[in-house]
Coordinates of C-alpha atoms and ligand atoms in Angstrom, one line a residue:
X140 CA -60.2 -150.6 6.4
X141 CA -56.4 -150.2 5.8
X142 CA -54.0 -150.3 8.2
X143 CA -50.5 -149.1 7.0
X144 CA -47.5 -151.1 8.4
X145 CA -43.8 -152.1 7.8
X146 CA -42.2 -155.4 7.2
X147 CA -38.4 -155.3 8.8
X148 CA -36.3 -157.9 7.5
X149 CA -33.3 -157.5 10.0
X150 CA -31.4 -160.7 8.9
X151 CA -30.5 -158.8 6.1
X152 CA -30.2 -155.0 7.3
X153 CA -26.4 -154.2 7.3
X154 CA -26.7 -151.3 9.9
X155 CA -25.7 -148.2 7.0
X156 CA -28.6 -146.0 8.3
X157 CA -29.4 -144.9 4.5
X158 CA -32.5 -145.4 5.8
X159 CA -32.1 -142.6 9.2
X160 CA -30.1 -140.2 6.6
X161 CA -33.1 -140.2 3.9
X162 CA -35.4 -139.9 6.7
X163 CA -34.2 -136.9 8.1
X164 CA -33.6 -135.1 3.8
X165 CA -37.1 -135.7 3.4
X166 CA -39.1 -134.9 6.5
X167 CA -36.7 -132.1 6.9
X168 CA -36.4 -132.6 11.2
X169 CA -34.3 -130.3 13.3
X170 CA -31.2 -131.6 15.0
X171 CA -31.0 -134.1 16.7
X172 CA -34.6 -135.6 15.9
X173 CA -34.5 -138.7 14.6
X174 CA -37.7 -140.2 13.2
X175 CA -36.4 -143.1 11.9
X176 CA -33.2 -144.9 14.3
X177 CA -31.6 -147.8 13.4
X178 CA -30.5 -149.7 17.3
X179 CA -26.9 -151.2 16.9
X180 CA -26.2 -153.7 19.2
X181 CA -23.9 -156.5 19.9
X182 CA -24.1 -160.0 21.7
X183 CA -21.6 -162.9 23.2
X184 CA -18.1 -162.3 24.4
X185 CA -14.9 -162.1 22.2
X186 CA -14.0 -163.5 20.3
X187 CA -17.4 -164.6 19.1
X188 CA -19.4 -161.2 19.2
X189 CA -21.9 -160.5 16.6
X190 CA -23.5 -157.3 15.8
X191 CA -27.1 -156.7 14.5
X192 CA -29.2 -154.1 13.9
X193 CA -32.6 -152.7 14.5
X194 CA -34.8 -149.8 12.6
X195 CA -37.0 -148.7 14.8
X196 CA -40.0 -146.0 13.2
X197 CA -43.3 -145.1 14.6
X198 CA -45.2 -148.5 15.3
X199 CA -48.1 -146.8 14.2
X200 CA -49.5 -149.2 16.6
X201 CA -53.4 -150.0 16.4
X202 CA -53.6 -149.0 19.6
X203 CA -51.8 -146.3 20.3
X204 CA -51.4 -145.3 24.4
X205 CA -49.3 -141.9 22.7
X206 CA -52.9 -140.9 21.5
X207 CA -54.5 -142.3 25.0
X208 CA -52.4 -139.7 26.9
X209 CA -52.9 -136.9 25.2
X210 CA -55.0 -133.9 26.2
X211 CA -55.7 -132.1 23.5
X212 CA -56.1 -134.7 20.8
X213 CA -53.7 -133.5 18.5
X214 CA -51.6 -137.3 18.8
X215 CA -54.8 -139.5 16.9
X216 CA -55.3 -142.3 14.8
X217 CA -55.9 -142.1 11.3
X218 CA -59.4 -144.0 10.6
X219 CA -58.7 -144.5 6.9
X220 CA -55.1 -145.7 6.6
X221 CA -54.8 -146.3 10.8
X222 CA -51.2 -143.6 10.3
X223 CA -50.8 -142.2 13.6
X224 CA -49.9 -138.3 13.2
X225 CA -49.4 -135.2 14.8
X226 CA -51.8 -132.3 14.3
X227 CA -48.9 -129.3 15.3
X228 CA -52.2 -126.4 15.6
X229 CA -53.3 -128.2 18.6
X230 CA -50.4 -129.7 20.3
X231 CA -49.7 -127.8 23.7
X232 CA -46.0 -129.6 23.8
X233 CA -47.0 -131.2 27.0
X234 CA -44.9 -134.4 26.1
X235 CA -47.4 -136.8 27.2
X236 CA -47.3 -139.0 24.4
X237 CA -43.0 -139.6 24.6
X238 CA -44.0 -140.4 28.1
X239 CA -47.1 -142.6 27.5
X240 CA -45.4 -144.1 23.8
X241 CA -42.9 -147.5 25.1
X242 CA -41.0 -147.3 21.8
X243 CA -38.9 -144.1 22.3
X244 CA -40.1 -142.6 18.8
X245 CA -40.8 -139.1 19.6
X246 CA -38.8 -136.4 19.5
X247 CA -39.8 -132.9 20.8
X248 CA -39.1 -130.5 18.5
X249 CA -37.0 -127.9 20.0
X250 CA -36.1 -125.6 16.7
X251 CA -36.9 -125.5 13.5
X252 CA -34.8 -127.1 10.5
X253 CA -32.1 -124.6 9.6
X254 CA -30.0 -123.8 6.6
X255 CA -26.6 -125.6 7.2
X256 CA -28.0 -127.8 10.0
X257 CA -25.7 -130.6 8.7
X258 CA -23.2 -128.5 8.1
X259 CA -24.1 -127.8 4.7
X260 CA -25.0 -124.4 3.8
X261 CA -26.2 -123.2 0.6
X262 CA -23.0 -122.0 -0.5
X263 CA -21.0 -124.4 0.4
X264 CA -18.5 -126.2 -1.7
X265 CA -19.2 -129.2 -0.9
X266 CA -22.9 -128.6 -0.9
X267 CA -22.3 -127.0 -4.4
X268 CA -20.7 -130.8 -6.0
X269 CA -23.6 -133.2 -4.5
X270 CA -26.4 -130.9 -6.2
X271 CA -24.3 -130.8 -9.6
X272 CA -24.0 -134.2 -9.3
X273 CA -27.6 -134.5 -8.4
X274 CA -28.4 -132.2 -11.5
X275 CA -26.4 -134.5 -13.8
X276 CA -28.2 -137.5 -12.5
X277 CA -31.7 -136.4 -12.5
X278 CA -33.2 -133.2 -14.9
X279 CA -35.9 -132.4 -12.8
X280 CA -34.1 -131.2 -9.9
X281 CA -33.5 -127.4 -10.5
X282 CA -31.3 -127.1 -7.5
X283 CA -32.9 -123.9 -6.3
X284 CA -34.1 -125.4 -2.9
X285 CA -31.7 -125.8 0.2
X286 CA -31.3 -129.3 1.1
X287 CA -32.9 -129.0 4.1
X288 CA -36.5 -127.8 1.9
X289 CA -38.5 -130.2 0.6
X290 CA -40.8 -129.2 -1.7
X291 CA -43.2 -131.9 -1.5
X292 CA -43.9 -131.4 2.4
X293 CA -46.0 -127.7 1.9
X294 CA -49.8 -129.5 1.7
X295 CA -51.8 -129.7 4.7
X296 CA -53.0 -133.4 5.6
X297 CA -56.7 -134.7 6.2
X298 CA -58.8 -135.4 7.7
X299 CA -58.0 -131.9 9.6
X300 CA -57.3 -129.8 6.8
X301 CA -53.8 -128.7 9.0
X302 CA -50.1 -129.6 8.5
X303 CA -49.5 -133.1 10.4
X304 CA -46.6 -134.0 7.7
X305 CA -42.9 -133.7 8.1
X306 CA -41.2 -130.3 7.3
X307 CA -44.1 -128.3 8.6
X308 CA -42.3 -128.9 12.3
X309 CA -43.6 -126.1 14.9
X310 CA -41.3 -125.5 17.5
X311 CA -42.8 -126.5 20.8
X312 CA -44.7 -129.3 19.3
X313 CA -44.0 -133.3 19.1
X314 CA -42.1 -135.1 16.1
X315 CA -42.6 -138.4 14.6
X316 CA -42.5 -140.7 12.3
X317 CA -45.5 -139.9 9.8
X318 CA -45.3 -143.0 7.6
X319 CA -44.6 -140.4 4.9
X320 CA -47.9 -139.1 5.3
X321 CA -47.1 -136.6 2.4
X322 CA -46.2 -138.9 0.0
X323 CA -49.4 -141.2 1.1
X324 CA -51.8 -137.9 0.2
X325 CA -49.7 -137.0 -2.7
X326 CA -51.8 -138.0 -5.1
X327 CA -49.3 -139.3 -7.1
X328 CA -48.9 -143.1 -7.9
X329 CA -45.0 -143.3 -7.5
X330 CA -44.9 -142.0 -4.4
X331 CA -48.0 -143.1 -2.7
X332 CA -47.5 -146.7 -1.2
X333 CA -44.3 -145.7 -0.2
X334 CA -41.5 -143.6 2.2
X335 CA -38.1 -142.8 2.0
X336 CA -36.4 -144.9 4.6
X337 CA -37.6 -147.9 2.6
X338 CA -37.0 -146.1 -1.0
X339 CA -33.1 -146.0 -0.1
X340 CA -32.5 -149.0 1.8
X341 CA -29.8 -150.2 -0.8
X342 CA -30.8 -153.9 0.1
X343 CA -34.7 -154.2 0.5
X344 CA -34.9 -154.6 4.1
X345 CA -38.0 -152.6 5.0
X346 CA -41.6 -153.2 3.4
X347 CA -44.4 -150.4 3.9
X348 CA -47.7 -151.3 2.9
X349 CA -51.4 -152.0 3.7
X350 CA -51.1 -154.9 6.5
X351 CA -54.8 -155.7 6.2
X352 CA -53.8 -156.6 2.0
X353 CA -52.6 -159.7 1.7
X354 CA -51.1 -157.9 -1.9
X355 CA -49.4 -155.6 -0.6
X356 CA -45.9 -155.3 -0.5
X357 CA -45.0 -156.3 3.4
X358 CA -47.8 -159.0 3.3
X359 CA -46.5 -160.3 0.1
X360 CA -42.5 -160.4 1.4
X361 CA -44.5 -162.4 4.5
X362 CA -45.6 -164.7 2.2
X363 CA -42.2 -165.1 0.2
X364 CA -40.4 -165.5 3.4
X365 CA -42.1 -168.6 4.8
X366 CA -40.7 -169.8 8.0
X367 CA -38.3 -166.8 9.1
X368 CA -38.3 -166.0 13.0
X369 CA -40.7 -162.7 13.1
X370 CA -41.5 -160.7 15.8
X371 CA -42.8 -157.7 17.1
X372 CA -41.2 -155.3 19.7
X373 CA -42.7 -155.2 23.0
X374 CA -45.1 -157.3 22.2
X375 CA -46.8 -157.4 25.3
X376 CA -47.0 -153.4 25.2
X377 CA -50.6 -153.9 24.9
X378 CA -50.4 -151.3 21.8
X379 CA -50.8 -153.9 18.6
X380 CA -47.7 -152.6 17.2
X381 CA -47.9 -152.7 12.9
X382 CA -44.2 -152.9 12.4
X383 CA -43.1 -156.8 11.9
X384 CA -39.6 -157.8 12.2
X385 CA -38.3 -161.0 10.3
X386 CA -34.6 -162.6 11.8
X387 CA -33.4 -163.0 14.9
X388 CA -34.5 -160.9 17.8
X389 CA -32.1 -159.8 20.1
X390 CA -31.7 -161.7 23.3
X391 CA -32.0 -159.8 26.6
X392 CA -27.7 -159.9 26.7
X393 CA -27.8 -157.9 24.0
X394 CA -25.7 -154.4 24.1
X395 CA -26.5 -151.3 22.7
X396 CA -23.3 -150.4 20.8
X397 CA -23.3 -146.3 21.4
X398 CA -25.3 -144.1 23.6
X399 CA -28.3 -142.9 22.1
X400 CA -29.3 -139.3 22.9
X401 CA -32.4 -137.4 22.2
X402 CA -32.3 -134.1 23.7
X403 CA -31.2 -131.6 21.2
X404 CA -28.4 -129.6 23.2
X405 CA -27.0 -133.7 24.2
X406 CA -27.6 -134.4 20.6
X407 CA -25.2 -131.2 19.8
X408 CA -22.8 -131.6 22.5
X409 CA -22.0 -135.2 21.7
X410 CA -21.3 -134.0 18.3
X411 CA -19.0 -131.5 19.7
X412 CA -17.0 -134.1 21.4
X413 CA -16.8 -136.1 18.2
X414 CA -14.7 -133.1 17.2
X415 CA -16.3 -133.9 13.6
X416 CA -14.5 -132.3 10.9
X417 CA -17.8 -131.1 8.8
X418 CA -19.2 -128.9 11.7
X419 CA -15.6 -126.9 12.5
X420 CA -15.7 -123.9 10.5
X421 CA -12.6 -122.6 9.0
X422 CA -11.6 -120.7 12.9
X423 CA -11.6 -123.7 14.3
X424 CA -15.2 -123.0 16.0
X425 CA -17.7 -125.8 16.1
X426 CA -20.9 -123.7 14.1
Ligands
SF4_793 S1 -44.9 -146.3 18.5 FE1 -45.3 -144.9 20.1 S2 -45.7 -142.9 19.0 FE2 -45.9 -144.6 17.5 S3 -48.2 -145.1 17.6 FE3 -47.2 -146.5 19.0 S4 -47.3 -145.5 21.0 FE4 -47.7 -143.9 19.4
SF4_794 S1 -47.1 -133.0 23.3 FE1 -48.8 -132.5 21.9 S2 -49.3 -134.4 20.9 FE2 -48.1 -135.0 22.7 S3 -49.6 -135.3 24.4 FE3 -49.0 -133.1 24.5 S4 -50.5 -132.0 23.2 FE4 -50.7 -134.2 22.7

């Protein structure tokens, strides 16, 4: 039996959050949801502080107490590739699972994705360059879909025959990393075996993969890598956790550099504060 996993090399992860940007193009998640979150902390006193950096996805852990918790079984373990997923036709929104998961990967899905939700609507000028230029990079993109459509996330997912993917979000119901999931039932070779946070990591950092294949490729960078420090994250969670850190772990001194949010309207207002130039429409009103 497979059981899909993630290598995390975070001696060499530079802390860009490529990897949180492409998360959020392709599963298409509401504000403020972020599947995949890259931790930024820093340690020691100045003048000798360092920073590092943690992605932090679904664990996809082998034993998962989000699924444990939940009432209606619609947070459950994948037999054949052991993904964790949420079926959205039978979750009540109870939040059990953010309660009963110790890796702070869930995000309750307050709205649905929405034209211009990063301040890009389809008109915009701005909006209107990065597809040229997208066009003028790659043929097959006919620019017709809003950036905030995927087209690849309309299938339903086994082994339920209902939508567990991202894009398919139902307000009221639980988000998560999928692992992809889409791309994993795809049926197509490129894109099967892989996701999008580690497709655009501009330096190689993450490693998705069958963990039970010593082939694949996060057992193979294992292998390549020898003797670097890895760990897992709460180890002693009791949950069997499938995402593998290499580098240094952070020590308990560590501190978080910002203040993380995951409520939608705290998500918003913080962005509000930030005064951020690409959300101000032309009045001066924050859309
Ligand atoms: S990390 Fe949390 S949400 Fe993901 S499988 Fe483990 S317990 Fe469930
Ligand atoms: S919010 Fe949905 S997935 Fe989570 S425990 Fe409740 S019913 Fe299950």
């Amino acid at each position: 039996m497979s059981q899909m996993g993630m290598v995390i090399d975070v001696e060499r992860c530079q802390g860009c959050r490529a990897c949180m940007v492409a998360c959020k193009t392709e599963n298409d998640t509401p504000r403020g949801a972020f599947w995949m979150n890259v931790f930024r902390y820093e340690e020691g006193e100045f003048p000798d502080v360092e920073q590092g950096f943690t992605p932090n996805p679904c664990h996809h852990c082998s034993e998962p107490s989000c699924a444990d918790v939940c009432p209606t079984n619609a947070r459950f373990k994948r037999e054949e590739d052991g993904i964790v997923l949420t079926d959205y036709s039978t979750c009540i929104g109870c939040r059990y699972c953010e309660v009963g998961c110790p890796y702070g990967v869930n995000f309750f899905q307050w709205r649905d994705p929405e034209e211009g939700q990063y301040g890009f609507a389809a008109d915009d000028e701005l909006a209107r360059e990065v597809r040229q230029n997208l066009e003028e990079l790659d043929a097959d993109l006919d620019g017709s879909g809003g950036a905030w459509e995927n087209p690849r996330l309309q299938a339903a997912q086994e082994p339920r025959g209902t939508k567990m993917g991202g894009g398919n979000h139902k307000v009221g119901t639980m988000g998560k990393c999928t692992f992809c999931v889409h791309r994993q039932d795809s049926g197509d070779d490129e894109l099967a075996g892989t996701t999008a946070c580690e497709e655009v990591c501009p330096i190689n950092v993450i490693h998705f993969g069958d963990m039970e294949d010593p082939q694949s490729k996060p057992r193979q960078y294992l292998e390549e890598k020898g003797a670097k420090q890895r760990w897992k994250m709460l180890e002693n969670s009791g949950n069997e956790p499938n995402v593998v850190y290499l580098g240094d772990k952070p020590s308990n001194a560590a501190r978080g550099m910002e203040n993380e949010y995951k409520d939608t309207d705290e998500a918003i207002e913080a962005e509000r504060e930030r005064d951020a130039a690409y959300l101000v429409a032309d009045g001066g009103e924050v859309q």
